[in-house]
PDB file of C-alpha atoms in Angstrom:
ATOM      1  CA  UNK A   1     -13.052  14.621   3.390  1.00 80.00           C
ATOM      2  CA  UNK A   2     -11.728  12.809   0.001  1.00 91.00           C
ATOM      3  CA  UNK A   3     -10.330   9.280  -0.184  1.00 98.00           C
ATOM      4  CA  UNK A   4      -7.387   7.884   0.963  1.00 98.00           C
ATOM      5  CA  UNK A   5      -5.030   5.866  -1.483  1.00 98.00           C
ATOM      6  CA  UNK A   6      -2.583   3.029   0.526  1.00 97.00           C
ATOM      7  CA  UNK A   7       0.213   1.440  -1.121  1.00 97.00           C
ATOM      8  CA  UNK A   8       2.090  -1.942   0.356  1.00 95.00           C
ATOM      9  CA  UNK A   9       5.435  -1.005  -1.529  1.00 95.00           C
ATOM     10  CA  UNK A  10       7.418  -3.955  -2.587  1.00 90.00           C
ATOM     11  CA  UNK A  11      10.299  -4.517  -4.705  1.00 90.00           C
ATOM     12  CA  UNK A  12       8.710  -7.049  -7.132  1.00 93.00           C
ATOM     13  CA  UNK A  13       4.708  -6.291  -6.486  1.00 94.00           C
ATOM     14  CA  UNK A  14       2.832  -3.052  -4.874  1.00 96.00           C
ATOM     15  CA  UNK A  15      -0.482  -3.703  -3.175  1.00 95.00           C
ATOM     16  CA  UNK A  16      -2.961  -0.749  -3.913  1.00 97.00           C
ATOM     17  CA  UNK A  17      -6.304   0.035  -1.671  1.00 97.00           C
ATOM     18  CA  UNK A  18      -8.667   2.888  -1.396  1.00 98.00           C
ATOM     19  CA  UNK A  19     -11.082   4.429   0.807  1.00 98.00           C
ATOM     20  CA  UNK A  20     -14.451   5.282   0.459  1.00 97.00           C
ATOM     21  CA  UNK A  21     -15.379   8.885   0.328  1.00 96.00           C
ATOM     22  CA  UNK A  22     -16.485   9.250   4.000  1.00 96.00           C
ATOM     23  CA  UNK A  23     -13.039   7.345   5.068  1.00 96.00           C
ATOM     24  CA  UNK A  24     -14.597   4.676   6.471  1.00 96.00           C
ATOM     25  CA  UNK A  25     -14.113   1.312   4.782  1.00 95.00           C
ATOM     26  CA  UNK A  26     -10.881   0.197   2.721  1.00 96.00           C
ATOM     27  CA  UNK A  27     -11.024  -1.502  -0.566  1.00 97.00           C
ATOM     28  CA  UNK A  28      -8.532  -3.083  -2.689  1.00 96.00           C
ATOM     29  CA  UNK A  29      -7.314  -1.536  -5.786  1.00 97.00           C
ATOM     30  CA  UNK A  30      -5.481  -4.816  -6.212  1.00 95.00           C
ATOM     31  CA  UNK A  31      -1.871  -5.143  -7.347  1.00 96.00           C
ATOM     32  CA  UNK A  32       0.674  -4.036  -9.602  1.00 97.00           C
ATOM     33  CA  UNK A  33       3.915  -5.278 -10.978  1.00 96.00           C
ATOM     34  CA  UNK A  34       6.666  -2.823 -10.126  1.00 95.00           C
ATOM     35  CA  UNK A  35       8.397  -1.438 -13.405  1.00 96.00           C
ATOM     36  CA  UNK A  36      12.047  -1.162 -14.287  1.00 95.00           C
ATOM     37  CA  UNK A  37      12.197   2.118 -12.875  1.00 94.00           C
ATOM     38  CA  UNK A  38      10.658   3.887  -9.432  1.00 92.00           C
ATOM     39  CA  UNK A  39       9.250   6.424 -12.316  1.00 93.00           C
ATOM     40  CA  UNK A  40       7.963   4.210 -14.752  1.00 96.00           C
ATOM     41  CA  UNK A  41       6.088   2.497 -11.459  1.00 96.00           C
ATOM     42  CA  UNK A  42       5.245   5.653 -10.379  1.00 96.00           C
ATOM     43  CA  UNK A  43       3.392   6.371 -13.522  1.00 97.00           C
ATOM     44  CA  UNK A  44       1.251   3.427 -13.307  1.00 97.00           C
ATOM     45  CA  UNK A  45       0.102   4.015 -10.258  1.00 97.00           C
ATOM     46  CA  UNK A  46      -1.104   7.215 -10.964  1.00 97.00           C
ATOM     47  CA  UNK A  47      -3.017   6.142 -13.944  1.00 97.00           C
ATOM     48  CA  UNK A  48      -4.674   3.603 -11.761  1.00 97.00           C
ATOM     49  CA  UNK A  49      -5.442   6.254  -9.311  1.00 97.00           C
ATOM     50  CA  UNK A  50      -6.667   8.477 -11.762  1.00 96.00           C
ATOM     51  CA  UNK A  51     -10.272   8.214 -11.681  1.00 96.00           C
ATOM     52  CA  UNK A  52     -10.290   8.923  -8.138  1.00 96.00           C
ATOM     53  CA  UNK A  53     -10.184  11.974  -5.854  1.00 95.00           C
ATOM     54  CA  UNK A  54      -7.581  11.149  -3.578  1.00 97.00           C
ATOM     55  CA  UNK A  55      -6.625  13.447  -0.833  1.00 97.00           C
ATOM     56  CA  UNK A  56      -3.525  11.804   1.022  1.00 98.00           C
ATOM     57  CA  UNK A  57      -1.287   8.718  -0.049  1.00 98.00           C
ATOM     58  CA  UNK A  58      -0.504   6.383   2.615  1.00 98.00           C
ATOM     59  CA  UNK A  59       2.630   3.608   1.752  1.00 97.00           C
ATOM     60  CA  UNK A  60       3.123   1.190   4.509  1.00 93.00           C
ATOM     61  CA  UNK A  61       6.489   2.154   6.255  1.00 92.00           C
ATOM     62  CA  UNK A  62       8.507  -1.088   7.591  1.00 88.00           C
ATOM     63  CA  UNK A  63       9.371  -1.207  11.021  1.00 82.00           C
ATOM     64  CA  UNK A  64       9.759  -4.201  13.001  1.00 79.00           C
ATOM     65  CA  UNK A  65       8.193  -4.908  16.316  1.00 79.00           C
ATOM     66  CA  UNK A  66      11.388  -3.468  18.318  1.00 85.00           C
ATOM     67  CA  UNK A  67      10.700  -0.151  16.594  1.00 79.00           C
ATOM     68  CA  UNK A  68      13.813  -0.618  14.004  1.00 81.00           C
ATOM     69  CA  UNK A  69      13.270  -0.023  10.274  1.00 78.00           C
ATOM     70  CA  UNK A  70      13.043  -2.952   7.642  1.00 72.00           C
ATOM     71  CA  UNK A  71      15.461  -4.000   5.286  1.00 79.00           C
ATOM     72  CA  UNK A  72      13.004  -1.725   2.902  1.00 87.00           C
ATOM     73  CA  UNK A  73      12.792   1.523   4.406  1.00 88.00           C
ATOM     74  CA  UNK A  74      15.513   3.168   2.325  1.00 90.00           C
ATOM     75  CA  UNK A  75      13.910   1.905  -1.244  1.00 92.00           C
ATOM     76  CA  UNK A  76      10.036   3.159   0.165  1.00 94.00           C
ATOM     77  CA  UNK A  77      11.250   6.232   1.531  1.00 94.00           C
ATOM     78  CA  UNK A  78      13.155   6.905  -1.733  1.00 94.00           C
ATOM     79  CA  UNK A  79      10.014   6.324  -3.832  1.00 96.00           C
ATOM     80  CA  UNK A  80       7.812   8.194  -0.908  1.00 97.00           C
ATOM     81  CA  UNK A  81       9.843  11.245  -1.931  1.00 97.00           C
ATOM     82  CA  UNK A  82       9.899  10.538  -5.476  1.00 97.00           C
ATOM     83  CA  UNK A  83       6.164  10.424  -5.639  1.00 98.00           C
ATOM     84  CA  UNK A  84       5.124  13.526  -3.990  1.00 98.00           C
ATOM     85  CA  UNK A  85       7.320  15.394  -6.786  1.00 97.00           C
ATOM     86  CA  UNK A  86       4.466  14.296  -8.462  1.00 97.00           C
ATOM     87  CA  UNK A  87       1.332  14.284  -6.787  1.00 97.00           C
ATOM     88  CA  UNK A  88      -0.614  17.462  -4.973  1.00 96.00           C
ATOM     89  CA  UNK A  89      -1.973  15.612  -2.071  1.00 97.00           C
ATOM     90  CA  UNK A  90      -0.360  14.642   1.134  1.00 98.00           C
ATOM     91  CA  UNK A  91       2.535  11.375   0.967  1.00 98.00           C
ATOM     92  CA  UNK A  92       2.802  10.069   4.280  1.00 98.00           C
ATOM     93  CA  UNK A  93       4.146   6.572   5.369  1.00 96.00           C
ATOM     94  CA  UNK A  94       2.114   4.402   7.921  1.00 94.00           C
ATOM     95  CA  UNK A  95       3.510   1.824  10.110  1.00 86.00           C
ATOM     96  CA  UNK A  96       2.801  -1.333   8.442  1.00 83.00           C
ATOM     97  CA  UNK A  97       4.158  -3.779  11.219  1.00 76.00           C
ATOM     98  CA  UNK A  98       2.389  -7.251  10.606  1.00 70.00           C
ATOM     99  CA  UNK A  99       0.067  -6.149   7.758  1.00 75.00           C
ATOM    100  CA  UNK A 100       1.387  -9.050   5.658  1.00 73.00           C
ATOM    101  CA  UNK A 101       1.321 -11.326   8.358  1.00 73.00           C
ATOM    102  CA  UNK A 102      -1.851 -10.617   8.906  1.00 70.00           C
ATOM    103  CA  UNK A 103      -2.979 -10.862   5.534  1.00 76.00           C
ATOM    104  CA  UNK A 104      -1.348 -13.805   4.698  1.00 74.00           C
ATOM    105  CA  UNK A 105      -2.526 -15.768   7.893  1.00 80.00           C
ATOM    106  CA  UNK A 106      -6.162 -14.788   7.258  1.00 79.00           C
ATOM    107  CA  UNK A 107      -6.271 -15.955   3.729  1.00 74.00           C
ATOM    108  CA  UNK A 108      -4.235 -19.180   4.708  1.00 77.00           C
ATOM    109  CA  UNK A 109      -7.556 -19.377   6.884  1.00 81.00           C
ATOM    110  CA  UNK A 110      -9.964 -19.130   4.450  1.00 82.00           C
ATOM    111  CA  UNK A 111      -8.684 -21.979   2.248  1.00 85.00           C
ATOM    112  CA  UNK A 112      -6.959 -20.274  -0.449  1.00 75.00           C
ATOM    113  CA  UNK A 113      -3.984 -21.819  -2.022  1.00 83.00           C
ATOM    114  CA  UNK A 114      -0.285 -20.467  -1.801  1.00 80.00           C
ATOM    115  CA  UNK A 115      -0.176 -19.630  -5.471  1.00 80.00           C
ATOM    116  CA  UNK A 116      -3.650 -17.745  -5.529  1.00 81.00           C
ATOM    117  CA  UNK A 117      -2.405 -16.172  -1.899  1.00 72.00           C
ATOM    118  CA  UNK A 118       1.460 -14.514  -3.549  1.00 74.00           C
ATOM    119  CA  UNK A 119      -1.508 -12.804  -6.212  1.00 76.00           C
ATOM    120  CA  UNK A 120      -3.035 -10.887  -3.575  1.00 80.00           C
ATOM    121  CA  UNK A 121      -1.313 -11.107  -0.447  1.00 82.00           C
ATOM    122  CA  UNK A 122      -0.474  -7.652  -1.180  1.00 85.00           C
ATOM    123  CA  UNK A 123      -3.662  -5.611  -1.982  1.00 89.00           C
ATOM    124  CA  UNK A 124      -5.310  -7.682   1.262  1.00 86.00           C
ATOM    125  CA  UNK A 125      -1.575  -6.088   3.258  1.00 90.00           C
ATOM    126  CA  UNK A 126      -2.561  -2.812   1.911  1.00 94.00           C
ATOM    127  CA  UNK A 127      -6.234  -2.621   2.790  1.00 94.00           C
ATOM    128  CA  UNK A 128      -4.907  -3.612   6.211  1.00 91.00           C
ATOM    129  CA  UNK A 129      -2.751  -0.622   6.522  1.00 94.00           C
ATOM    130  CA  UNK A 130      -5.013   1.525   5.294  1.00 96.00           C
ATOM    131  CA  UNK A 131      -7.871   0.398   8.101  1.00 94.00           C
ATOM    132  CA  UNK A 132      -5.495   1.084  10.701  1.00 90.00           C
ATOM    133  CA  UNK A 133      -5.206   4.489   9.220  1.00 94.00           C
ATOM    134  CA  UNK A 134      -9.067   5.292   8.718  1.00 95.00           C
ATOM    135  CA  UNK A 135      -9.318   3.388  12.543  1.00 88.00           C
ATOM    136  CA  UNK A 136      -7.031   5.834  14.036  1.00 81.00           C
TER     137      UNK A 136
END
């Protein structure tokens, strides 16, 4: 089957998770600082990806809850189509309504602090997204 990769695009940090083999459970990858450029960014992703087989890229589209697209959706369709100039496997964007939400309520719940939160808000968004995908 192969793993799935899942990134939460943003403009300042990009949340990374994986599958396992059997695309079943998500895990984080954690998260990286976006470069200067969409290709310099690009590059360090795929060297973080590199020891893995990955089969299909998901990056968390944003749409709102009335169906319209986020202030984002230009930049993360942009690097969507910049990336699969440079990968083999499937690029495909995933509705990502709430995922941060989400991820930032539930580790608001479990007692950790804002600054430790803005560290990994984004990997936790990410692993969301990509459970939706591997629960679909």
């Amino acid at each position: 089957m192969g793993r799935v990769a899942c990134i939460d695009y943003g403009i300042k940090r990009i949340g990374l998770a994986i599958s396992d083999e059997n695309r079943i459970i998500a895990s984080s990858l954690g998260v990286l600082q976006a470069q200067k450029t969409s290709s310099e960014t690009i590059e360090l992703l795929l060297k973080t990806l590199s020891p893995y087989e990955i089969n299909l890229i998901l990056i968390g589209n944003p749409i709102h809850l009335n169906g319209k697209v986020g202030f984002l959706a230009d930049e993360v369709e942009h690097f969507a189509n910049l990336l699969r100039t440079h990968v083999s496997c499937e690029v495909r964007l995933w509705d990502e309504r709430l995922s941060t939400s989400v991820a930032e309520r539930s580790l608001k719940e479990g007692g950790m602090s804002r600054k430790k939160r803005s560290k990994v808000v984004d990997a936790v968004a990410a692993i969301i997204i990509l459970q939706s995908f591997l629960g679909y």
